[in-house]
Amino acid sequence: MSRQRLLPGAVALAITLCTTPSFAATGYNKPPEPILGTMHTPLPPSALADPSNRTLLMVQQAQYPSIKRVAEPYLKLGGVRVEPRTHARHDASNGYGIRTCLEGFSLIDIASGKERKIALPAGACPGMPGWSPDGKRFAFNNTVADHVELWIGDVASASAHRIDGVVLNTILDSEIQWLDGGNTLLVKQVPANLGNAPSRSEAPIAPEIKESLGGKGESSTYESRDTLTGPEDEALFDYYTTSQLAKVDIATGKITSYGKPAAIAGIDIAPDGKHVLFETLKRPYSYVTTWERFAKDTSVLDTGDGSVKVIDTSPVADRVPVGGVPTGPRDFGWRANAPATLIWAEALDGGDWKASVPNRDKVMMQAAPFTAKATEVMRTPQRFSGMSWLAQGDEPFVYEYDANKHWVRVTRIDVASPGKAPKVVWDYSTDEKYKAPGSLVMQRQPNGAVVVQEDGGKVYLRGNGSSPQGDRPFLDRYDLASGKTERLFRSSADAYERVGSVLPGGTRFLVSKQSPVDPPNVFMATLGAATTAADGEAAYANSTTPVTHIADPMPQVRGVKKRLVTYKRKDGVDLSFTLYTPPGYKEGTRIPAVLYAYPLDYADPSKAGQVSGSQKTFDFLRGYRLLLLAGYAIIDNAAFPIVGDPKSAYDTYMDQLVADAQAAVDKAVELGVVDRDRIGVTGHSHGALMTANLLAHTNLFRAGVATSGSYNKTLTPFGFQNERRSLWAATPVYEQASAFFHADKIKSPLLIMHGMDDANPGTEPIQGPKLFQAIRGLGGTTRLVMLPYEPHWYTAMESNEQEVYEMLTWFDRYVRNAPAPQATTK
């Protein structure tokens, strides 16, 4: 049967533009037009406002790099991937993607809207820029054939230039830090006398040995990505992470080195611009965890006299409880409104969230010259997760988090009076979307310190503004004395508007605005008179003036329509999804559909069904959503909550998963859009496991596409998602959640895709082939596609083209053009 007869009317036109491809035996495949052209459309630039809010730095990012860039040879060393050719980092800082090159910069004057392009040399590979505190310059790295350069952009001249003599070491990040408000930089350099990299043949030949000499201590699977494997790796790790701290004078190019070369990790400059907090990794290295938990010295450099004082020495932390923290001092940082005062936390529960204690952490403070005994300023009932300081005063906002209860507590304390009880400001579930207070708006001081933005005893809160109708972001003003909150701005109902910077005085602010037909652009909003909205909410009337004028880069997809759909699970839990229909869709016509979801964990069932996201955003079609251009409906981001006490929620994982899917399918069919007999399902990572399990345990879907999944949970025996019990403590849970153990029930066709260099230890590349082998051996219909050089998220243009090609071909064959389903007893 032809697709034209299956999909009558205007939809047939959209389908004929996207002819079903056939499978090829080798090489990369491309999807047909108009999908292919959409994938090659450049993304619009993103805007970065300078700290003074005078200039926007427009950053042009690439849609996808080439497979040649992704295939650059690299080494796996203690949780980072290193390119030997460039002495640069290969992976993104989160470890799940590839470091990519930006395509260019331009400057827009906020007052006039005038735009000036920054000229860069042909073939430049710049990284993400960082503004100087005074907003006059920005710095970025630029990767060339055999090293990484330091570049400075200048606002006045709208130009950028290289600082000669600086070779940056980007392996452990934090390679560029601004000093003196914008006149100098602190950098991590590759030492000039480093020499050639050690070859594996030069390293001692020895067996790989790991041992455990007793002492209980779980170690999360997610701490063991690309770990070191032997003496050769240790030598290479030393070589590539060794850095020299140096100060660079922007005007003269003078370079002043500090201390000795070492494996320097994080760097944090004190507000006085003189003291520098930094971490130095040291041996013995661990073979079971990544560099973040290697043994280290935490030290402070005095750039005035070049002296270094060791503040703390921490051993390797490779036995941290799942969901816990290391014992001893951790999370060092500077008090933002003092010249040079350190703040850190220490666990009082052994770092184990399962321990019953009155307080989890104590918070310590110590001022330069760090010779006096540190002062304990408070104890937190929940895990300490940071402080936000005002520009002046002794009363910061203190954040605590209970990962088990999904709970946040924000208090204000008086560090000058440690015995004084904290004042609770906000106390709420992180699952709560509708009443979430938002996040404090921060600003960068002239000295570079980041503090809470304050105007006349009031601070600002910025939030998503989630509601049953979707997100409507807001800006509130909070009175520090009275604790009362006043709403200044709320996104209009027919657009998606989000406040970025708030200008001094709080009467003007930069807003990013978009709608289903308008791409994101920056506007200057001016606060008007107080008013009352149609829903009775007090607010202010605001006028806006456009600052940027970015055109629609993908007009060919504006025919796509979407709507928010709400419904209930059979147990009464509220759910929602976004239903997308393809260009030319005729209402009342039933068409094939693909459901996408990612199961999320909730401690409170009343919060699980709260709507998030917006129907008023401007869509850039990527991945599975591109199937809209082939005539499919997309049941997108269907709510798949797993609800219950995190200690036991996964006891009912499968029942809840099936109930979530049944409710979503029933609702999509009820709307008259989706053909119940032609629905596919897809998901990524934990969503890929969901996809395989739904094919095994339901008859709802004709076929599935699972990308980068973890299908055998016994291979992640110390927890997964919010399940913190070990395999040995909850064996039935691991077996029930593992699609691998139910491969004999997977009778619907399943396409399995995986990156061959997946850096996520929970979804190691072995997971895909093993599930494929099981389904194949049991007589099921399956296809395995392993993408060369790709990590957890696919990066290369060729890989993404292949993914969409495979999805379209699979769903066309087994969903759109599938024969009528036969009754089963599954």
mmCIF file with all atom_site columns, C-alpha atoms in Angstrom, residues 317-445:
data_model
loop_
_atom_site.group_PDB
_atom_site.id
_atom_site.type_symbol
_atom_site.label_atom_id
_atom_site.label_alt_id
_atom_site.label_comp_id
_atom_site.label_asym_id
_atom_site.label_entity_id
_atom_site.label_seq_id
_atom_site.pdbx_PDB_ins_code
_atom_site.Cartn_x
_atom_site.Cartn_y
_atom_site.Cartn_z
_atom_site.occupancy
_atom_site.B_iso_or_equiv
_atom_site.pdbx_formal_charge
_atom_site.auth_seq_id
_atom_site.auth_comp_id
_atom_site.auth_asym_id
_atom_site.auth_atom_id
_atom_site.pdbx_PDB_model_num
ATOM 1   C CA . ALA A 1 317 ? 38.472 9.318  47.164 1.00 0.00 ? 317 ALA A CA 1
ATOM 2   C CA . ASP A 1 318 ? 37.624 6.056  45.428 1.00 0.00 ? 318 ASP A CA 1
ATOM 3   C CA . ARG A 1 319 ? 35.284 4.643  48.071 1.00 0.00 ? 319 ARG A CA 1
ATOM 4   C CA . VAL A 1 320 ? 32.671 7.370  48.221 1.00 0.00 ? 320 VAL A CA 1
ATOM 5   C CA . PRO A 1 321 ? 29.161 5.998  48.852 1.00 0.00 ? 321 PRO A CA 1
ATOM 6   C CA . VAL A 1 322 ? 26.803 6.189  45.885 1.00 0.00 ? 322 VAL A CA 1
ATOM 7   C CA . GLY A 1 323 ? 25.132 9.587  46.079 1.00 0.00 ? 323 GLY A CA 1
ATOM 8   C CA . GLY A 1 324 ? 27.566 10.639 48.809 1.00 0.00 ? 324 GLY A CA 1
ATOM 9   C CA . VAL A 1 325 ? 30.558 12.935 49.145 1.00 0.00 ? 325 VAL A CA 1
ATOM 10  C CA . PRO A 1 326 ? 34.203 12.464 50.160 1.00 0.00 ? 326 PRO A CA 1
ATOM 11  C CA . THR A 1 327 ? 35.103 12.842 53.805 1.00 0.00 ? 327 THR A CA 1
ATOM 12  C CA . GLY A 1 328 ? 37.314 15.721 54.894 1.00 0.00 ? 328 GLY A CA 1
ATOM 13  C CA . PRO A 1 329 ? 37.319 19.286 53.545 1.00 0.00 ? 329 PRO A CA 1
ATOM 14  C CA . ARG A 1 330 ? 35.674 19.714 50.139 1.00 0.00 ? 330 ARG A CA 1
ATOM 15  C CA . ASP A 1 331 ? 34.134 22.342 47.843 1.00 0.00 ? 331 ASP A CA 1
ATOM 16  C CA . PHE A 1 332 ? 36.643 25.103 48.602 1.00 0.00 ? 332 PHE A CA 1
ATOM 17  C CA . GLY A 1 333 ? 35.725 28.565 47.382 1.00 0.00 ? 333 GLY A CA 1
ATOM 18  C CA . TRP A 1 334 ? 36.156 32.253 48.150 1.00 0.00 ? 334 TRP A CA 1
ATOM 19  C CA . ARG A 1 335 ? 33.839 34.474 50.120 1.00 0.00 ? 335 ARG A CA 1
ATOM 20  C CA . ALA A 1 336 ? 32.706 36.790 47.334 1.00 0.00 ? 336 ALA A CA 1
ATOM 21  C CA . ASN A 1 337 ? 32.583 40.006 49.402 1.00 0.00 ? 337 ASN A CA 1
ATOM 22  C CA . ALA A 1 338 ? 35.856 39.712 51.312 1.00 0.00 ? 338 ALA A CA 1
ATOM 23  C CA . PRO A 1 339 ? 39.410 40.175 49.982 1.00 0.00 ? 339 PRO A CA 1
ATOM 24  C CA . ALA A 1 340 ? 40.615 36.603 50.546 1.00 0.00 ? 340 ALA A CA 1
ATOM 25  C CA . THR A 1 341 ? 38.530 34.378 52.833 1.00 0.00 ? 341 THR A CA 1
ATOM 26  C CA . LEU A 1 342 ? 38.055 30.687 52.122 1.00 0.00 ? 342 LEU A CA 1
ATOM 27  C CA . ILE A 1 343 ? 34.819 28.760 52.651 1.00 0.00 ? 343 ILE A CA 1
ATOM 28  C CA . TRP A 1 344 ? 34.551 24.970 52.588 1.00 0.00 ? 344 TRP A CA 1
ATOM 29  C CA . ALA A 1 345 ? 32.416 22.090 53.863 1.00 0.00 ? 345 ALA A CA 1
ATOM 30  C CA . GLU A 1 346 ? 33.202 18.908 55.806 1.00 0.00 ? 346 GLU A CA 1
ATOM 31  C CA . ALA A 1 347 ? 30.899 15.890 56.082 1.00 0.00 ? 347 ALA A CA 1
ATOM 32  C CA . LEU A 1 348 ? 29.612 14.922 59.522 1.00 0.00 ? 348 LEU A CA 1
ATOM 33  C CA . ASP A 1 349 ? 27.956 11.705 58.295 1.00 0.00 ? 349 ASP A CA 1
ATOM 34  C CA . GLY A 1 350 ? 30.964 9.990  56.752 1.00 0.00 ? 350 GLY A CA 1
ATOM 35  C CA . GLY A 1 351 ? 29.798 11.325 53.395 1.00 0.00 ? 351 GLY A CA 1
ATOM 36  C CA . ASP A 1 352 ? 26.988 8.742  53.406 1.00 0.00 ? 352 ASP A CA 1
ATOM 37  C CA . TRP A 1 353 ? 23.412 9.978  52.915 1.00 0.00 ? 353 TRP A CA 1
ATOM 38  C CA . LYS A 1 354 ? 22.102 6.745  54.445 1.00 0.00 ? 354 LYS A CA 1
ATOM 39  C CA . ALA A 1 355 ? 23.556 7.622  57.852 1.00 0.00 ? 355 ALA A CA 1
ATOM 40  C CA . SER A 1 356 ? 21.100 9.043  60.413 1.00 0.00 ? 356 SER A CA 1
ATOM 41  C CA . VAL A 1 357 ? 22.661 12.170 61.874 1.00 0.00 ? 357 VAL A CA 1
ATOM 42  C CA . PRO A 1 358 ? 21.311 15.531 63.084 1.00 0.00 ? 358 PRO A CA 1
ATOM 43  C CA . ASN A 1 359 ? 23.555 17.400 60.646 1.00 0.00 ? 359 ASN A CA 1
ATOM 44  C CA . ARG A 1 360 ? 25.177 16.304 57.399 1.00 0.00 ? 360 ARG A CA 1
ATOM 45  C CA . ASP A 1 361 ? 27.862 18.964 57.051 1.00 0.00 ? 361 ASP A CA 1
ATOM 46  C CA . LYS A 1 362 ? 29.699 21.712 58.829 1.00 0.00 ? 362 LYS A CA 1
ATOM 47  C CA . VAL A 1 363 ? 30.785 24.855 57.008 1.00 0.00 ? 363 VAL A CA 1
ATOM 48  C CA . MET A 1 364 ? 34.195 26.354 57.750 1.00 0.00 ? 364 MET A CA 1
ATOM 49  C CA . MET A 1 365 ? 35.753 29.770 57.073 1.00 0.00 ? 365 MET A CA 1
ATOM 50  C CA . GLN A 1 366 ? 39.352 30.987 57.170 1.00 0.00 ? 366 GLN A CA 1
ATOM 51  C CA . ALA A 1 367 ? 40.847 34.323 56.116 1.00 0.00 ? 367 ALA A CA 1
ATOM 52  C CA . ALA A 1 368 ? 44.263 35.132 54.672 1.00 0.00 ? 368 ALA A CA 1
ATOM 53  C CA . PRO A 1 369 ? 47.071 34.664 55.630 1.00 0.00 ? 369 PRO A CA 1
ATOM 54  C CA . PHE A 1 370 ? 45.497 31.294 56.666 1.00 0.00 ? 370 PHE A CA 1
ATOM 55  C CA . THR A 1 371 ? 47.504 30.939 59.847 1.00 0.00 ? 371 THR A CA 1
ATOM 56  C CA . ALA A 1 372 ? 44.646 31.332 62.352 1.00 0.00 ? 372 ALA A CA 1
ATOM 57  C CA . LYS A 1 373 ? 42.412 28.378 63.137 1.00 0.00 ? 373 LYS A CA 1
ATOM 58  C CA . ALA A 1 374 ? 39.438 28.006 60.797 1.00 0.00 ? 374 ALA A CA 1
ATOM 59  C CA . THR A 1 375 ? 36.039 29.035 62.190 1.00 0.00 ? 375 THR A CA 1
ATOM 60  C CA . GLU A 1 376 ? 32.943 26.867 62.008 1.00 0.00 ? 376 GLU A CA 1
ATOM 61  C CA . VAL A 1 377 ? 30.112 29.117 60.818 1.00 0.00 ? 377 VAL A CA 1
ATOM 62  C CA . MET A 1 378 ? 27.202 26.647 60.673 1.00 0.00 ? 378 MET A CA 1
ATOM 63  C CA . ARG A 1 379 ? 26.012 23.057 60.488 1.00 0.00 ? 379 ARG A CA 1
ATOM 64  C CA . THR A 1 380 ? 23.516 21.963 57.837 1.00 0.00 ? 380 THR A CA 1
ATOM 65  C CA . PRO A 1 381 ? 20.819 19.304 58.356 1.00 0.00 ? 381 PRO A CA 1
ATOM 66  C CA . GLN A 1 382 ? 21.001 18.566 54.608 1.00 0.00 ? 382 GLN A CA 1
ATOM 67  C CA . ARG A 1 383 ? 24.022 18.402 52.301 1.00 0.00 ? 383 ARG A CA 1
ATOM 68  C CA . PHE A 1 384 ? 25.716 21.796 51.916 1.00 0.00 ? 384 PHE A CA 1
ATOM 69  C CA . SER A 1 385 ? 25.670 22.880 48.281 1.00 0.00 ? 385 SER A CA 1
ATOM 70  C CA . GLY A 1 386 ? 26.966 26.445 48.262 1.00 0.00 ? 386 GLY A CA 1
ATOM 71  C CA . MET A 1 387 ? 26.670 30.082 49.328 1.00 0.00 ? 387 MET A CA 1
ATOM 72  C CA . SER A 1 388 ? 25.622 33.233 47.491 1.00 0.00 ? 388 SER A CA 1
ATOM 73  C CA . TRP A 1 389 ? 26.902 36.512 48.946 1.00 0.00 ? 389 TRP A CA 1
ATOM 74  C CA . LEU A 1 390 ? 25.670 40.067 48.685 1.00 0.00 ? 390 LEU A CA 1
ATOM 75  C CA . ALA A 1 391 ? 28.219 42.717 47.713 1.00 0.00 ? 391 ALA A CA 1
ATOM 76  C CA . GLN A 1 392 ? 28.398 43.716 51.383 1.00 0.00 ? 392 GLN A CA 1
ATOM 77  C CA . GLY A 1 393 ? 27.457 42.179 54.711 1.00 0.00 ? 393 GLY A CA 1
ATOM 78  C CA . ASP A 1 394 ? 27.852 38.986 56.687 1.00 0.00 ? 394 ASP A CA 1
ATOM 79  C CA . GLU A 1 395 ? 24.586 37.264 55.741 1.00 0.00 ? 395 GLU A CA 1
ATOM 80  C CA . PRO A 1 396 ? 24.890 35.020 52.686 1.00 0.00 ? 396 PRO A CA 1
ATOM 81  C CA . PHE A 1 397 ? 22.225 32.759 51.226 1.00 0.00 ? 397 PHE A CA 1
ATOM 82  C CA . VAL A 1 398 ? 23.139 29.151 52.109 1.00 0.00 ? 398 VAL A CA 1
ATOM 83  C CA . TYR A 1 399 ? 21.946 26.242 49.986 1.00 0.00 ? 399 TYR A CA 1
ATOM 84  C CA . GLU A 1 400 ? 21.350 22.715 51.264 1.00 0.00 ? 400 GLU A CA 1
ATOM 85  C CA . TYR A 1 401 ? 20.109 19.717 49.289 1.00 0.00 ? 401 TYR A CA 1
ATOM 86  C CA . ASP A 1 402 ? 18.617 16.359 50.263 1.00 0.00 ? 402 ASP A CA 1
ATOM 87  C CA . ALA A 1 403 ? 19.025 14.092 47.242 1.00 0.00 ? 403 ALA A CA 1
ATOM 88  C CA . ASN A 1 404 ? 16.941 11.353 48.841 1.00 0.00 ? 404 ASN A CA 1
ATOM 89  C CA . LYS A 1 405 ? 13.905 13.546 49.455 1.00 0.00 ? 405 LYS A CA 1
ATOM 90  C CA . HIS A 1 406 ? 14.528 15.797 46.411 1.00 0.00 ? 406 HIS A CA 1
ATOM 91  C CA . TRP A 1 407 ? 14.492 18.762 48.751 1.00 0.00 ? 407 TRP A CA 1
ATOM 92  C CA . VAL A 1 408 ? 16.179 22.183 48.846 1.00 0.00 ? 408 VAL A CA 1
ATOM 93  C CA . ARG A 1 409 ? 16.505 24.472 51.845 1.00 0.00 ? 409 ARG A CA 1
ATOM 94  C CA . VAL A 1 410 ? 17.794 28.029 51.492 1.00 0.00 ? 410 VAL A CA 1
ATOM 95  C CA . THR A 1 411 ? 18.673 29.965 54.630 1.00 0.00 ? 411 THR A CA 1
ATOM 96  C CA . ARG A 1 412 ? 20.458 33.167 55.567 1.00 0.00 ? 412 ARG A CA 1
ATOM 97  C CA . ILE A 1 413 ? 23.040 33.031 58.321 1.00 0.00 ? 413 ILE A CA 1
ATOM 98  C CA . ASP A 1 414 ? 25.186 35.597 60.093 1.00 0.00 ? 414 ASP A CA 1
ATOM 99  C CA . VAL A 1 415 ? 28.772 34.405 59.780 1.00 0.00 ? 415 VAL A CA 1
ATOM 100 C CA . ALA A 1 416 ? 29.810 37.050 62.297 1.00 0.00 ? 416 ALA A CA 1
ATOM 101 C CA . SER A 1 417 ? 27.550 35.339 64.880 1.00 0.00 ? 417 SER A CA 1
ATOM 102 C CA . PRO A 1 418 ? 28.039 31.595 64.357 1.00 0.00 ? 418 PRO A CA 1
ATOM 103 C CA . GLY A 1 419 ? 25.708 30.665 67.228 1.00 0.00 ? 419 GLY A CA 1
ATOM 104 C CA . LYS A 1 420 ? 22.769 32.574 65.759 1.00 0.00 ? 420 LYS A CA 1
ATOM 105 C CA . ALA A 1 421 ? 20.027 30.385 64.288 1.00 0.00 ? 421 ALA A CA 1
ATOM 106 C CA . PRO A 1 422 ? 19.712 30.540 60.494 1.00 0.00 ? 422 PRO A CA 1
ATOM 107 C CA . LYS A 1 423 ? 16.682 32.208 58.953 1.00 0.00 ? 423 LYS A CA 1
ATOM 108 C CA . VAL A 1 424 ? 14.844 29.939 56.526 1.00 0.00 ? 424 VAL A CA 1
ATOM 109 C CA . VAL A 1 425 ? 14.124 31.771 53.270 1.00 0.00 ? 425 VAL A CA 1
ATOM 110 C CA . TRP A 1 426 ? 12.868 28.954 50.996 1.00 0.00 ? 426 TRP A CA 1
ATOM 111 C CA . ASP A 1 427 ? 12.175 25.311 51.786 1.00 0.00 ? 427 ASP A CA 1
ATOM 112 C CA . TYR A 1 428 ? 10.748 23.246 48.923 1.00 0.00 ? 428 TYR A CA 1
ATOM 113 C CA . SER A 1 429 ? 10.818 20.083 46.838 1.00 0.00 ? 429 SER A CA 1
ATOM 114 C CA . THR A 1 430 ? 12.966 20.176 43.715 1.00 0.00 ? 430 THR A CA 1
ATOM 115 C CA . ASP A 1 431 ? 10.111 18.310 42.029 1.00 0.00 ? 431 ASP A CA 1
ATOM 116 C CA . GLU A 1 432 ? 7.883  21.350 42.672 1.00 0.00 ? 432 GLU A CA 1
ATOM 117 C CA . LYS A 1 433 ? 7.657  23.338 39.450 1.00 0.00 ? 433 LYS A CA 1
ATOM 118 C CA . TYR A 1 434 ? 4.600  25.523 39.923 1.00 0.00 ? 434 TYR A CA 1
ATOM 119 C CA . LYS A 1 435 ? 5.663  27.171 43.188 1.00 0.00 ? 435 LYS A CA 1
ATOM 120 C CA . ALA A 1 436 ? 9.433  27.160 42.704 1.00 0.00 ? 436 ALA A CA 1
ATOM 121 C CA . PRO A 1 437 ? 10.805 30.535 43.866 1.00 0.00 ? 437 PRO A CA 1
ATOM 122 C CA . GLY A 1 438 ? 13.372 30.806 41.094 1.00 0.00 ? 438 GLY A CA 1
ATOM 123 C CA . SER A 1 439 ? 17.094 31.475 41.289 1.00 0.00 ? 439 SER A CA 1
ATOM 124 C CA . LEU A 1 440 ? 18.869 34.561 42.568 1.00 0.00 ? 440 LEU A CA 1
ATOM 125 C CA . VAL A 1 441 ? 20.097 36.896 39.846 1.00 0.00 ? 441 VAL A CA 1
ATOM 126 C CA . MET A 1 442 ? 23.860 37.319 40.122 1.00 0.00 ? 442 MET A CA 1
ATOM 127 C CA . GLN A 1 443 ? 26.188 40.023 38.836 1.00 0.00 ? 443 GLN A CA 1
ATOM 128 C CA . ARG A 1 444 ? 29.928 40.281 38.300 1.00 0.00 ? 444 ARG A CA 1
ATOM 129 C CA . GLN A 1 445 ? 31.746 42.929 40.273 1.00 0.00 ? 445 GLN A CA 1
#
